[in-house]
Amino acid sequence: MAHTPETRTNVRRMYIEGMALTAAAACCNVSYDTAREWKRLGKERGDDWDTARAAYRVSEQGIDELNKNMVEDFARLVLTTTRELDNSTIPAHEKAGVLSQLADAHSKFAKAFSRINPQFSGLSVALDTLKTIVDLLQKRDPQALRALQPHIEEIGAVLGKRYG
């Protein structure tokens, strides 16, 4: 199915303004594969959508707000992934592997980000502590974890305000 240039422009604009590529494609009735191909072709032609997205975020928010959003986005991703793993039916050894990869990614993110933003170190410790609590409750007291889960995002936001 052929799409109009306006459709491609709308997908690009939505992506650059912060929407996930899958969501931007869906909003414009375009398949994800098509949107991904447009993004790839744009990069080959010198129109890197990711660079434009980063520039948009910096220009709209300023670097401090961008840094804060990056940390919050990553923390949300960690929490969402952990929650989805909790509810998944994959075998325990696969869950352990995913958690290990997630912990490794978190550690690398925290280390790299703290080099460019020392203020992040306090937030990193706080979020790591929250993750440790979640992990411990998951193993030792799942009922307590279920009681805590509705509050985790709010706790993360409070920590972000305090340390971010």
PDB file of C-alpha atoms in Angstrom:
ATOM      1  CA  MET A   1       0.000   0.000   0.000  1.00  0.00           C
ATOM      2  CA  ALA A   2       1.409   3.377  -1.030  1.00  0.00           C
ATOM      3  CA  HIS A   3       1.434   6.141   1.545  1.00  0.00           C
ATOM      4  CA  THR A   4       1.414   9.872   0.960  1.00  0.00           C
ATOM      5  CA  PRO A   5       4.426  12.021   1.725  1.00  0.00           C
ATOM      6  CA  GLU A   6       2.299  13.686   4.416  1.00  0.00           C
ATOM      7  CA  THR A   7       1.869  10.329   6.140  1.00  0.00           C
ATOM      8  CA  ARG A   8       5.620   9.774   6.208  1.00  0.00           C
ATOM      9  CA  THR A   9       6.120  13.319   7.503  1.00  0.00           C
ATOM     10  CA  ASN A  10       3.539  12.748  10.257  1.00  0.00           C
ATOM     11  CA  VAL A  11       5.187   9.495  11.381  1.00  0.00           C
ATOM     12  CA  ARG A  12       8.567  11.248  11.462  1.00  0.00           C
ATOM     13  CA  ARG A  13       7.186  14.258  13.370  1.00  0.00           C
ATOM     14  CA  MET A  14       5.428  12.104  15.972  1.00  0.00           C
ATOM     15  CA  TYR A  15       8.576  10.033  16.484  1.00  0.00           C
ATOM     16  CA  ILE A  16      10.797  13.093  16.801  1.00  0.00           C
ATOM     17  CA  GLU A  17       8.383  14.645  19.294  1.00  0.00           C
ATOM     18  CA  GLY A  18       8.822  11.621  21.535  1.00  0.00           C
ATOM     19  CA  MET A  19       6.291   8.995  20.501  1.00  0.00           C
ATOM     20  CA  ALA A  20       7.512   5.418  20.098  1.00  0.00           C
ATOM     21  CA  LEU A  21       7.931   4.433  16.465  1.00  0.00           C
ATOM     22  CA  THR A  22       5.351   1.655  16.868  1.00  0.00           C
ATOM     23  CA  ALA A  23       2.800   4.130  18.237  1.00  0.00           C
ATOM     24  CA  ALA A  24       3.538   6.765  15.581  1.00  0.00           C
ATOM     25  CA  ALA A  25       3.092   4.147  12.872  1.00  0.00           C
ATOM     26  CA  ALA A  26      -0.177   2.938  14.380  1.00  0.00           C
ATOM     27  CA  CYS A  27      -1.533   6.502  14.668  1.00  0.00           C
ATOM     28  CA  CYS A  28      -0.896   7.028  10.965  1.00  0.00           C
ATOM     29  CA  ASN A  29      -2.202   3.603   9.886  1.00  0.00           C
ATOM     30  CA  VAL A  30       1.242   2.503   8.740  1.00  0.00           C
ATOM     31  CA  SER A  31       2.851  -0.834   9.531  1.00  0.00           C
ATOM     32  CA  TYR A  32       5.770  -0.758  11.938  1.00  0.00           C
ATOM     33  CA  ASP A  33       7.986  -2.323   9.260  1.00  0.00           C
ATOM     34  CA  THR A  34       7.167   0.509   6.864  1.00  0.00           C
ATOM     35  CA  ALA A  35       7.908   3.164   9.485  1.00  0.00           C
ATOM     36  CA  ARG A  36      11.175   1.450  10.390  1.00  0.00           C
ATOM     37  CA  GLU A  37      12.119   1.360   6.696  1.00  0.00           C
ATOM     38  CA  TRP A  38      11.351   5.076   6.319  1.00  0.00           C
ATOM     39  CA  LYS A  39      13.537   5.771   9.328  1.00  0.00           C
ATOM     40  CA  ARG A  40      16.381   3.665   7.892  1.00  0.00           C
ATOM     41  CA  LEU A  41      16.130   5.308   4.459  1.00  0.00           C
ATOM     42  CA  GLY A  42      16.080   8.742   6.061  1.00  0.00           C
ATOM     43  CA  LYS A  43      19.306   7.979   7.886  1.00  0.00           C
ATOM     44  CA  GLU A  44      20.933   6.831   4.633  1.00  0.00           C
ATOM     45  CA  ARG A  45      19.947  10.183   3.104  1.00  0.00           C
ATOM     46  CA  GLY A  46      21.332  12.182   6.031  1.00  0.00           C
ATOM     47  CA  ASP A  47      18.043  12.608   7.928  1.00  0.00           C
ATOM     48  CA  ASP A  48      18.743  10.724  11.147  1.00  0.00           C
ATOM     49  CA  TRP A  49      15.437  10.633  13.015  1.00  0.00           C
ATOM     50  CA  ASP A  50      17.163   9.737  16.293  1.00  0.00           C
ATOM     51  CA  THR A  51      19.479  12.750  16.091  1.00  0.00           C
ATOM     52  CA  ALA A  52      16.526  14.983  15.278  1.00  0.00           C
ATOM     53  CA  ARG A  53      14.622  13.487  18.214  1.00  0.00           C
ATOM     54  CA  ALA A  54      17.503  14.188  20.609  1.00  0.00           C
ATOM     55  CA  ALA A  55      17.865  17.742  19.300  1.00  0.00           C
ATOM     56  CA  TYR A  56      14.121  18.298  19.694  1.00  0.00           C
ATOM     57  CA  ARG A  57      14.184  17.095  23.281  1.00  0.00           C
ATOM     58  CA  VAL A  58      17.152  19.288  24.166  1.00  0.00           C
ATOM     59  CA  SER A  59      15.694  22.360  22.477  1.00  0.00           C
ATOM     60  CA  GLU A  60      12.266  21.876  24.022  1.00  0.00           C
ATOM     61  CA  GLN A  61      13.356  20.933  27.509  1.00  0.00           C
ATOM     62  CA  GLY A  62      16.933  21.919  28.116  1.00  0.00           C
ATOM     63  CA  ILE A  63      19.691  19.493  28.996  1.00  0.00           C
ATOM     64  CA  ASP A  64      18.786  19.118  32.681  1.00  0.00           C
ATOM     65  CA  GLU A  65      15.200  18.194  31.871  1.00  0.00           C
ATOM     66  CA  LEU A  66      16.435  15.819  29.163  1.00  0.00           C
ATOM     67  CA  ASN A  67      18.760  14.090  31.631  1.00  0.00           C
ATOM     68  CA  LYS A  68      15.946  13.781  34.155  1.00  0.00           C
ATOM     69  CA  ASN A  69      13.630  12.324  31.520  1.00  0.00           C
ATOM     70  CA  MET A  70      16.259   9.817  30.404  1.00  0.00           C
ATOM     71  CA  VAL A  71      16.647   8.560  33.955  1.00  0.00           C
ATOM     72  CA  GLU A  72      12.891   8.409  34.510  1.00  0.00           C
ATOM     73  CA  ASP A  73      12.347   6.630  31.176  1.00  0.00           C
ATOM     74  CA  PHE A  74      14.979   4.051  32.023  1.00  0.00           C
ATOM     75  CA  ALA A  75      13.645   3.538  35.554  1.00  0.00           C
ATOM     76  CA  ARG A  76      10.124   3.121  34.164  1.00  0.00           C
ATOM     77  CA  LEU A  77      11.441   0.571  31.676  1.00  0.00           C
ATOM     78  CA  VAL A  78      13.138  -1.390  34.461  1.00  0.00           C
ATOM     79  CA  LEU A  79       9.984  -1.365  36.590  1.00  0.00           C
ATOM     80  CA  THR A  80       7.710  -2.276  33.675  1.00  0.00           C
ATOM     81  CA  THR A  81       9.974  -5.112  32.595  1.00  0.00           C
ATOM     82  CA  THR A  82      10.153  -6.448  36.144  1.00  0.00           C
ATOM     83  CA  ARG A  83       6.367  -6.281  36.464  1.00  0.00           C
ATOM     84  CA  GLU A  84       5.869  -8.039  33.113  1.00  0.00           C
ATOM     85  CA  LEU A  85       8.329 -10.746  34.127  1.00  0.00           C
ATOM     86  CA  ASP A  86       6.370 -11.269  37.325  1.00  0.00           C
ATOM     87  CA  ASN A  87       3.231 -11.915  35.317  1.00  0.00           C
ATOM     88  CA  SER A  88       4.829 -13.952  32.538  1.00  0.00           C
ATOM     89  CA  THR A  89       4.712 -17.699  32.173  1.00  0.00           C
ATOM     90  CA  ILE A  90       8.250 -18.166  30.894  1.00  0.00           C
ATOM     91  CA  PRO A  91      10.390 -20.682  32.782  1.00  0.00           C
ATOM     92  CA  ALA A  92      12.199 -19.473  35.909  1.00  0.00           C
ATOM     93  CA  HIS A  93      15.668 -19.873  34.380  1.00  0.00           C
ATOM     94  CA  GLU A  94      14.668 -17.606  31.483  1.00  0.00           C
ATOM     95  CA  LYS A  95      13.256 -15.039  33.923  1.00  0.00           C
ATOM     96  CA  ALA A  96      16.536 -15.153  35.829  1.00  0.00           C
ATOM     97  CA  GLY A  97      18.428 -14.553  32.581  1.00  0.00           C
ATOM     98  CA  VAL A  98      16.295 -11.557  31.667  1.00  0.00           C
ATOM     99  CA  LEU A  99      16.633 -10.120  35.188  1.00  0.00           C
ATOM    100  CA  SER A 100      20.391 -10.580  35.003  1.00  0.00           C
ATOM    101  CA  GLN A 101      20.525  -8.739  31.669  1.00  0.00           C
ATOM    102  CA  LEU A 102      18.282  -6.009  33.069  1.00  0.00           C
ATOM    103  CA  ALA A 103      20.474  -5.588  36.146  1.00  0.00           C
ATOM    104  CA  ASP A 104      23.567  -5.429  33.930  1.00  0.00           C
ATOM    105  CA  ALA A 105      21.947  -2.815  31.677  1.00  0.00           C
ATOM    106  CA  HIS A 106      20.918  -0.797  34.737  1.00  0.00           C
ATOM    107  CA  SER A 107      24.424  -0.929  36.141  1.00  0.00           C
ATOM    108  CA  LYS A 108      25.990   0.178  32.850  1.00  0.00           C
ATOM    109  CA  PHE A 109      23.433   2.947  32.411  1.00  0.00           C
ATOM    110  CA  ALA A 110      24.006   4.208  35.952  1.00  0.00           C
ATOM    111  CA  LYS A 111      27.795   4.152  35.590  1.00  0.00           C
ATOM    112  CA  ALA A 112      27.818   5.885  32.227  1.00  0.00           C
ATOM    113  CA  PHE A 113      25.228   8.459  33.179  1.00  0.00           C
ATOM    114  CA  SER A 114      26.838   9.347  36.501  1.00  0.00           C
ATOM    115  CA  ARG A 115      30.008  10.289  34.624  1.00  0.00           C
ATOM    116  CA  ILE A 116      28.185  12.980  32.660  1.00  0.00           C
ATOM    117  CA  ASN A 117      25.767  13.953  35.421  1.00  0.00           C
ATOM    118  CA  PRO A 118      27.117  13.576  38.979  1.00  0.00           C
ATOM    119  CA  GLN A 119      23.695  14.496  40.391  1.00  0.00           C
ATOM    120  CA  PHE A 120      22.454  11.203  38.974  1.00  0.00           C
ATOM    121  CA  SER A 121      24.558   9.184  41.424  1.00  0.00           C
ATOM    122  CA  GLY A 122      22.171   9.849  44.331  1.00  0.00           C
ATOM    123  CA  LEU A 123      19.159   8.957  42.228  1.00  0.00           C
ATOM    124  CA  SER A 124      20.916   5.844  40.982  1.00  0.00           C
ATOM    125  CA  VAL A 125      21.551   4.646  44.527  1.00  0.00           C
ATOM    126  CA  ALA A 126      17.942   5.381  45.511  1.00  0.00           C
ATOM    127  CA  LEU A 127      16.495   3.545  42.500  1.00  0.00           C
ATOM    128  CA  ASP A 128      18.903   0.646  43.002  1.00  0.00           C
ATOM    129  CA  THR A 129      17.747   0.434  46.612  1.00  0.00           C
ATOM    130  CA  LEU A 130      14.126   0.368  45.457  1.00  0.00           C
ATOM    131  CA  LYS A 131      14.953  -2.401  42.983  1.00  0.00           C
ATOM    132  CA  THR A 132      16.723  -4.361  45.743  1.00  0.00           C
ATOM    133  CA  ILE A 133      13.621  -4.097  47.918  1.00  0.00           C
ATOM    134  CA  VAL A 134      11.412  -5.294  45.056  1.00  0.00           C
ATOM    135  CA  ASP A 135      13.759  -8.219  44.337  1.00  0.00           C
ATOM    136  CA  LEU A 136      13.854  -9.223  48.008  1.00  0.00           C
ATOM    137  CA  LEU A 137      10.076  -9.072  48.388  1.00  0.00           C
ATOM    138  CA  GLN A 138       9.661 -11.031  45.167  1.00  0.00           C
ATOM    139  CA  LYS A 139      11.696 -13.870  46.651  1.00  0.00           C
ATOM    140  CA  ARG A 140      10.599 -13.731  50.282  1.00  0.00           C
ATOM    141  CA  ASP A 141       7.193 -12.086  50.522  1.00  0.00           C
ATOM    142  CA  PRO A 142       5.230 -11.899  47.237  1.00  0.00           C
ATOM    143  CA  GLN A 143       2.136 -10.710  49.105  1.00  0.00           C
ATOM    144  CA  ALA A 144       4.018  -7.680  50.420  1.00  0.00           C
ATOM    145  CA  LEU A 145       5.305  -7.027  46.895  1.00  0.00           C
ATOM    146  CA  ARG A 146       1.727  -7.066  45.555  1.00  0.00           C
ATOM    147  CA  ALA A 147       0.823  -4.481  48.205  1.00  0.00           C
ATOM    148  CA  LEU A 148       3.835  -2.343  47.247  1.00  0.00           C
ATOM    149  CA  GLN A 149       3.462  -2.548  43.450  1.00  0.00           C
ATOM    150  CA  PRO A 150       0.703   0.065  43.050  1.00  0.00           C
ATOM    151  CA  HIS A 151       3.010   2.555  44.773  1.00  0.00           C
ATOM    152  CA  ILE A 152       6.320   1.816  43.016  1.00  0.00           C
ATOM    153  CA  GLU A 153       5.922   4.377  40.231  1.00  0.00           C
ATOM    154  CA  GLU A 154       4.930   7.065  42.730  1.00  0.00           C
ATOM    155  CA  ILE A 155       7.924   6.173  44.907  1.00  0.00           C
ATOM    156  CA  GLY A 156      10.154   6.397  41.823  1.00  0.00           C
ATOM    157  CA  ALA A 157       8.725   9.833  41.025  1.00  0.00           C
ATOM    158  CA  VAL A 158       9.331  11.043  44.598  1.00  0.00           C
ATOM    159  CA  LEU A 159      12.914   9.760  44.414  1.00  0.00           C
ATOM    160  CA  GLY A 160      13.321  11.490  41.058  1.00  0.00           C
ATOM    161  CA  LYS A 161      12.187  14.798  42.554  1.00  0.00           C
ATOM    162  CA  ARG A 162      14.394  14.401  45.595  1.00  0.00           C
ATOM    163  CA  TYR A 163      17.574  13.290  43.827  1.00  0.00           C
ATOM    164  CA  GLY A 164      16.990  14.337  40.228  1.00  0.00           C
TER     165      GLY A 164
END
